Amino acid sequence: MKEYNLEGFERGLFELGITLSEEQKTQFLQYYELLVEWNSFMNLTAITEFDQVITKHFLDSLSLVKVCDVAQAGRILDVGTGAGFPGIPLKIAFPDVEVVLLDSLNKRVKFLNEVIGQLGLSKITAIHGRAEDFARQKDYREQFDLVVSRAVANLSSLSEYCLPYVKVGGRFVSYKSGKLSEELTAAQKAIHVLGGEAKEPVYFQLTGTEDERSFVCIEKGKATPKKYPRKAGTPAKEPIQ
């Protein structure tokens, strides 16, 4: 393995209050090298430079600690995980949590399984499928304490795809960029219908950058009606009114 300058990573971890063992740091480096290797023949990320991956993928994923006690999160589902963000960084940093990674593209799931195997991670599973399909299966519907997503979609659609997975009493956290007051206002009806209640967004600056980030935390107070989520494409075209 190459030698890497970890000063920026360690500074960011310190700011987040996260302490990693040498083994965990090595796992992050292995993850980075696998990401770059596989990205050479399939599209996983536009960001490949080491310091950028550290900041915009790894530390961004771990920023969830600003709104959650991840170590006590129980069972976590990462919807639309892509190259494994935020699920794999959360699993590396908090090895006792159980993580399920869901993605609709099978070749990405193959990459995720390679990472899981190479890093020797346990209690983590990558599954291939669409969010609206697995949400109808009893093994997944309302079975997770915490659902997270960095997927790029409006909050109304994301809530319809993600809230059906959340246990009553659990929460869905959406990773967002910048300010989102209008988006949150537009999503309030959908969130309520789906059994959730949105808390005030948490805004912060991504460590080592001027990038503005935000978290929307939606707590689930009642079961999601069985008709949701609707079929693929419908939530974006026909938001819940």
mmCIF file of C-alpha atoms in Angstrom:
data_model
loop_
_atom_site.group_PDB
_atom_site.id
_atom_site.type_symbol
_atom_site.label_atom_id
_atom_site.label_comp_id
_atom_site.label_asym_id
_atom_site.label_seq_id
_atom_site.Cartn_x
_atom_site.Cartn_y
_atom_site.Cartn_z
ATOM 1 C CA MET A 1 0.000 0.000 0.000
ATOM 2 C CA LYS A 2 1.195 3.520 -0.798
ATOM 3 C CA GLU A 3 2.113 6.018 1.862
ATOM 4 C CA TYR A 4 -0.565 8.674 2.416
ATOM 5 C CA ASN A 5 -0.588 11.935 4.322
ATOM 6 C CA LEU A 6 -3.370 11.488 6.850
ATOM 7 C CA GLU A 7 -3.089 14.882 8.557
ATOM 8 C CA GLY A 8 -6.249 16.223 6.959
ATOM 9 C CA PHE A 9 -8.165 13.039 7.753
ATOM 10 C CA GLU A 10 -7.017 13.006 11.360
ATOM 11 C CA ARG A 11 -7.837 16.697 11.776
ATOM 12 C CA GLY A 12 -11.322 16.098 10.397
ATOM 13 C CA LEU A 13 -11.840 13.065 12.640
ATOM 14 C CA PHE A 14 -10.760 15.115 15.652
ATOM 15 C CA GLU A 15 -13.277 17.836 14.768
ATOM 16 C CA LEU A 16 -16.006 15.195 14.591
ATOM 17 C CA GLY A 17 -14.921 13.611 17.861
ATOM 18 C CA ILE A 18 -14.162 10.268 16.202
ATOM 19 C CA THR A 19 -11.177 8.127 17.220
ATOM 20 C CA LEU A 20 -10.015 5.362 14.885
ATOM 21 C CA SER A 21 -7.580 2.529 15.494
ATOM 22 C CA GLU A 22 -4.683 1.963 13.116
ATOM 23 C CA GLU A 23 -6.610 -0.986 11.688
ATOM 24 C CA GLN A 24 -9.609 1.229 10.943
ATOM 25 C CA LYS A 25 -7.402 3.837 9.264
ATOM 26 C CA THR A 26 -5.898 1.082 7.130
ATOM 27 C CA GLN A 27 -9.395 -0.046 6.162
ATOM 28 C CA PHE A 28 -10.181 3.469 4.944
ATOM 29 C CA LEU A 29 -7.004 3.448 2.849
ATOM 30 C CA GLN A 30 -7.876 0.027 1.407
ATOM 31 C CA TYR A 31 -11.332 1.366 0.588
ATOM 32 C CA TYR A 32 -9.794 4.357 -1.179
ATOM 33 C CA GLU A 33 -7.479 2.166 -3.273
ATOM 34 C CA LEU A 34 -10.318 -0.172 -4.256
ATOM 35 C CA LEU A 35 -12.475 2.831 -5.164
ATOM 36 C CA VAL A 36 -9.809 4.219 -7.498
ATOM 37 C CA GLU A 37 -9.029 0.793 -8.979
ATOM 38 C CA TRP A 38 -12.653 -0.050 -9.780
ATOM 39 C CA ASN A 39 -13.401 3.497 -10.889
ATOM 40 C CA SER A 40 -10.902 2.990 -13.725
ATOM 41 C CA PHE A 41 -13.329 0.616 -15.453
ATOM 42 C CA MET A 42 -16.745 1.625 -14.076
ATOM 43 C CA ASN A 43 -18.316 4.891 -13.030
ATOM 44 C CA LEU A 44 -18.327 5.045 -9.227
ATOM 45 C CA THR A 45 -17.310 8.622 -8.481
ATOM 46 C CA ALA A 46 -16.092 11.776 -10.194
ATOM 47 C CA ILE A 47 -13.897 12.432 -7.146
ATOM 48 C CA THR A 48 -10.725 10.335 -7.073
ATOM 49 C CA GLU A 49 -7.946 12.581 -5.702
ATOM 50 C CA PHE A 50 -6.999 11.323 -2.236
ATOM 51 C CA ASP A 51 -7.595 14.468 -0.168
ATOM 52 C CA GLN A 52 -10.893 15.100 -1.968
ATOM 53 C CA VAL A 53 -12.143 11.553 -1.310
ATOM 54 C CA ILE A 54 -11.131 11.893 2.331
ATOM 55 C CA THR A 55 -13.058 15.135 2.716
ATOM 56 C CA LYS A 56 -16.013 14.854 0.348
ATOM 57 C CA HIS A 57 -16.755 11.172 0.785
ATOM 58 C CA PHE A 58 -15.252 9.837 4.015
ATOM 59 C CA LEU A 59 -15.557 12.823 6.368
ATOM 60 C CA ASP A 60 -18.828 13.914 4.784
ATOM 61 C CA SER A 61 -20.255 10.438 5.449
ATOM 62 C CA LEU A 62 -19.001 10.450 9.039
ATOM 63 C CA SER A 63 -20.496 13.900 9.690
ATOM 64 C CA LEU A 64 -23.675 12.036 10.631
ATOM 65 C CA VAL A 65 -22.298 12.099 14.186
ATOM 66 C CA LYS A 66 -23.462 15.733 14.299
ATOM 67 C CA VAL A 67 -27.063 14.530 14.513
ATOM 68 C CA CYS A 68 -26.897 10.864 15.611
ATOM 69 C CA ASP A 69 -25.147 8.704 18.165
ATOM 70 C CA VAL A 70 -24.098 6.323 15.395
ATOM 71 C CA ALA A 71 -22.495 3.809 17.762
ATOM 72 C CA GLN A 72 -25.950 3.252 19.311
ATOM 73 C CA ALA A 73 -27.859 3.385 16.018
ATOM 74 C CA GLY A 74 -28.652 -0.332 15.859
ATOM 75 C CA ARG A 75 -29.633 -1.448 12.357
ATOM 76 C CA ILE A 76 -28.846 1.037 9.563
ATOM 77 C CA LEU A 77 -30.019 1.057 5.934
ATOM 78 C CA ASP A 78 -28.211 3.151 3.318
ATOM 79 C CA VAL A 79 -30.596 3.764 0.399
ATOM 80 C CA GLY A 80 -29.014 4.458 -3.003
ATOM 81 C CA THR A 81 -25.570 3.864 -1.550
ATOM 82 C CA GLY A 82 -23.687 4.054 -4.874
ATOM 83 C CA ALA A 83 -20.019 3.472 -4.097
ATOM 84 C CA GLY A 84 -20.873 2.876 -0.441
ATOM 85 C CA PHE A 85 -21.414 6.354 0.957
ATOM 86 C CA PRO A 86 -22.238 6.898 3.734
ATOM 87 C CA GLY A 87 -22.752 3.249 4.758
ATOM 88 C CA ILE A 88 -19.228 1.852 4.491
ATOM 89 C CA PRO A 89 -17.435 4.744 6.242
ATOM 90 C CA LEU A 90 -20.022 4.496 9.039
ATOM 91 C CA LYS A 91 -19.449 0.740 9.296
ATOM 92 C CA ILE A 92 -15.650 1.116 9.422
ATOM 93 C CA ALA A 93 -15.813 3.803 12.100
ATOM 94 C CA PHE A 94 -18.562 2.121 14.131
ATOM 95 C CA PRO A 95 -17.998 -1.620 13.630
ATOM 96 C CA ASP A 96 -20.696 -2.780 16.061
ATOM 97 C CA VAL A 97 -23.631 -1.379 14.070
ATOM 98 C CA GLU A 98 -25.398 -3.540 11.492
ATOM 99 C CA VAL A 99 -25.477 -2.001 8.003
ATOM 100 C CA VAL A 100 -27.433 -2.845 4.863
ATOM 101 C CA LEU A 101 -26.405 -1.159 1.610
ATOM 102 C CA LEU A 102 -29.078 -0.900 -1.089
ATOM 103 C CA ASP A 103 -28.343 0.031 -4.691
ATOM 104 C CA SER A 104 -30.210 -0.439 -7.969
ATOM 105 C CA LEU A 105 -27.107 -1.170 -10.079
ATOM 106 C CA ASN A 106 -25.725 -4.695 -9.816
ATOM 107 C CA LYS A 107 -22.162 -3.822 -10.830
ATOM 108 C CA ARG A 108 -21.970 -1.332 -7.974
ATOM 109 C CA VAL A 109 -23.167 -4.044 -5.599
ATOM 110 C CA LYS A 110 -20.317 -6.261 -6.866
ATOM 111 C CA PHE A 111 -17.895 -3.464 -5.984
ATOM 112 C CA LEU A 112 -19.445 -3.107 -2.536
ATOM 113 C CA ASN A 113 -19.104 -6.849 -1.908
ATOM 114 C CA GLU A 114 -15.454 -6.673 -2.963
ATOM 115 C CA VAL A 115 -14.864 -3.866 -0.444
ATOM 116 C CA ILE A 116 -16.677 -5.778 2.307
ATOM 117 C CA GLY A 117 -14.571 -8.875 1.613
ATOM 118 C CA GLN A 118 -11.212 -7.136 1.239
ATOM 119 C CA LEU A 119 -11.720 -5.061 4.403
ATOM 120 C CA GLY A 120 -12.964 -8.053 6.402
ATOM 121 C CA LEU A 121 -16.137 -6.272 7.476
ATOM 122 C CA SER A 122 -18.892 -8.211 9.246
ATOM 123 C CA LYS A 123 -22.562 -7.468 9.944
ATOM 124 C CA ILE A 124 -22.841 -5.604 6.640
ATOM 125 C CA THR A 125 -24.733 -6.673 3.516
ATOM 126 C CA ALA A 126 -25.010 -5.191 0.030
ATOM 127 C CA ILE A 127 -28.254 -5.870 -1.821
ATOM 128 C CA HIS A 128 -29.218 -5.200 -5.410
ATOM 129 C CA GLY A 129 -32.651 -3.759 -6.027
ATOM 130 C CA ARG A 130 -34.900 -0.723 -6.160
ATOM 131 C CA ALA A 131 -35.927 1.025 -2.978
ATOM 132 C CA GLU A 132 -39.625 0.822 -3.805
ATOM 133 C CA ASP A 133 -39.436 -2.971 -4.245
ATOM 134 C CA PHE A 134 -37.586 -3.948 -1.069
ATOM 135 C CA ALA A 135 -39.796 -1.591 0.966
ATOM 136 C CA ARG A 136 -42.695 -3.978 0.321
ATOM 137 C CA GLN A 137 -40.860 -7.001 1.741
ATOM 138 C CA LYS A 138 -41.566 -7.843 5.385
ATOM 139 C CA ASP A 139 -37.874 -8.503 6.061
ATOM 140 C CA TYR A 140 -37.120 -4.869 5.238
ATOM 141 C CA ARG A 141 -40.266 -2.798 5.728
ATOM 142 C CA GLU A 142 -40.130 -0.901 9.028
ATOM 143 C CA GLN A 143 -37.161 -3.013 10.163
ATOM 144 C CA PHE A 144 -34.473 -0.329 10.559
ATOM 145 C CA ASP A 145 -33.636 1.980 13.454
ATOM 146 C CA LEU A 146 -31.917 4.448 11.145
ATOM 147 C CA VAL A 147 -32.170 4.991 7.400
ATOM 148 C CA VAL A 148 -29.685 7.293 5.657
ATOM 149 C CA SER A 149 -29.265 8.512 2.113
ATOM 150 C CA ARG A 150 -26.869 10.757 0.226
ATOM 151 C CA ALA A 151 -28.877 10.179 -2.956
ATOM 152 C CA VAL A 152 -29.591 13.229 -5.103
ATOM 153 C CA ALA A 153 -33.365 13.592 -5.127
ATOM 154 C CA ASN A 154 -35.889 16.007 -3.668
ATOM 155 C CA LEU A 155 -36.796 15.438 -0.032
ATOM 156 C CA SER A 156 -40.407 14.525 -0.811
ATOM 157 C CA SER A 157 -39.350 11.662 -3.109
ATOM 158 C CA LEU A 158 -36.565 10.519 -0.790
ATOM 159 C CA SER A 159 -38.958 10.415 2.138
ATOM 160 C CA GLU A 160 -41.360 8.201 0.183
ATOM 161 C CA TYR A 161 -38.540 5.800 -0.685
ATOM 162 C CA CYS A 162 -36.890 5.797 2.740
ATOM 163 C CA LEU A 163 -39.498 6.239 5.487
ATOM 164 C CA PRO A 164 -41.236 2.890 4.775
ATOM 165 C CA TYR A 165 -38.034 1.172 5.970
ATOM 166 C CA VAL A 166 -37.889 3.025 9.294
ATOM 167 C CA LYS A 167 -39.261 1.425 12.448
ATOM 168 C CA VAL A 168 -41.814 3.447 14.355
ATOM 169 C CA GLY A 169 -39.627 5.334 16.811
ATOM 170 C CA GLY A 170 -36.672 5.364 14.394
ATOM 171 C CA ARG A 171 -35.480 8.058 12.033
ATOM 172 C CA PHE A 172 -34.523 8.872 8.473
ATOM 173 C CA VAL A 173 -31.610 11.263 7.920
ATOM 174 C CA SER A 174 -31.100 12.856 4.515
ATOM 175 C CA TYR A 175 -27.675 14.258 3.598
ATOM 176 C CA LYS A 176 -28.120 17.539 1.730
ATOM 177 C CA SER A 177 -26.037 20.422 0.390
ATOM 178 C CA GLY A 178 -26.613 24.045 1.331
ATOM 179 C CA LYS A 179 -29.851 25.618 2.485
ATOM 180 C CA LEU A 180 -33.085 23.771 1.877
ATOM 181 C CA SER A 181 -35.942 25.688 3.505
ATOM 182 C CA GLU A 182 -38.093 25.662 0.352
ATOM 183 C CA GLU A 183 -37.427 21.970 -0.307
ATOM 184 C CA LEU A 184 -38.299 21.079 3.269
ATOM 185 C CA THR A 185 -41.483 23.158 3.172
ATOM 186 C CA ALA A 186 -42.545 21.428 -0.049
ATOM 187 C CA ALA A 187 -41.928 18.006 1.512
ATOM 188 C CA GLN A 188 -43.828 18.563 4.766
ATOM 189 C CA LYS A 189 -47.121 17.056 3.543
ATOM 190 C CA ALA A 190 -45.394 13.940 2.194
ATOM 191 C CA ILE A 191 -43.400 13.494 5.390
ATOM 192 C CA HIS A 192 -46.581 13.744 7.498
ATOM 193 C CA VAL A 193 -48.547 11.309 5.303
ATOM 194 C CA LEU A 194 -45.666 8.806 5.466
ATOM 195 C CA GLY A 195 -45.694 8.855 9.266
ATOM 196 C CA GLY A 196 -42.774 11.193 9.885
ATOM 197 C CA GLU A 197 -42.041 14.523 11.495
ATOM 198 C CA ALA A 198 -39.166 16.672 10.257
ATOM 199 C CA LYS A 199 -36.940 18.388 12.781
ATOM 200 C CA GLU A 200 -35.113 21.648 12.166
ATOM 201 C CA PRO A 201 -32.303 21.117 9.621
ATOM 202 C CA VAL A 202 -28.756 21.037 10.954
ATOM 203 C CA TYR A 203 -26.410 23.188 8.872
ATOM 204 C CA PHE A 204 -22.638 22.949 8.935
ATOM 205 C CA GLN A 205 -19.529 23.552 6.860
ATOM 206 C CA LEU A 206 -17.734 20.448 5.636
ATOM 207 C CA THR A 207 -14.425 20.271 7.458
ATOM 208 C CA GLY A 208 -11.485 21.673 5.513
ATOM 209 C CA THR A 209 -13.727 23.214 2.843
ATOM 210 C CA GLU A 210 -16.156 26.057 2.262
ATOM 211 C CA ASP A 211 -18.848 23.564 1.211
ATOM 212 C CA GLU A 212 -22.149 23.996 2.995
ATOM 213 C CA ARG A 213 -23.865 20.820 4.127
ATOM 214 C CA SER A 214 -27.082 20.048 5.942
ATOM 215 C CA PHE A 215 -28.920 17.176 7.560
ATOM 216 C CA VAL A 216 -32.667 16.719 7.624
ATOM 217 C CA CYS A 217 -33.733 14.411 10.460
ATOM 218 C CA ILE A 218 -37.189 12.909 10.172
ATOM 219 C CA GLU A 219 -38.502 11.008 13.175
ATOM 220 C CA LYS A 220 -41.100 8.326 12.532
ATOM 221 C CA GLY A 221 -44.080 8.449 14.852
ATOM 222 C CA LYS A 222 -46.519 6.133 13.082
ATOM 223 C CA ALA A 223 -46.538 3.355 10.495
ATOM 224 C CA THR A 224 -46.337 4.268 6.811
ATOM 225 C CA PRO A 225 -49.577 3.529 4.885
ATOM 226 C CA LYS A 226 -49.240 0.327 2.866
ATOM 227 C CA LYS A 227 -49.759 2.116 -0.484
ATOM 228 C CA TYR A 228 -46.322 3.758 -0.133
ATOM 229 C CA PRO A 229 -43.843 3.781 -1.726
ATOM 230 C CA ARG A 230 -45.504 3.995 -5.129
ATOM 231 C CA LYS A 231 -43.925 2.546 -8.265
ATOM 232 C CA ALA A 232 -40.611 3.857 -9.617
ATOM 233 C CA GLY A 233 -40.717 7.404 -10.971
ATOM 234 C CA THR A 234 -44.104 8.289 -9.469
ATOM 235 C CA PRO A 235 -42.884 10.166 -6.348
ATOM 236 C CA ALA A 236 -40.860 12.620 -8.448
ATOM 237 C CA LYS A 237 -43.618 13.146 -11.025
ATOM 238 C CA GLU A 238 -46.546 13.182 -8.626
ATOM 239 C CA PRO A 239 -45.439 14.382 -5.184
ATOM 240 C CA ILE A 240 -47.773 13.566 -2.295
ATOM 241 C CA GLN A 241 -50.163 16.496 -1.922
#
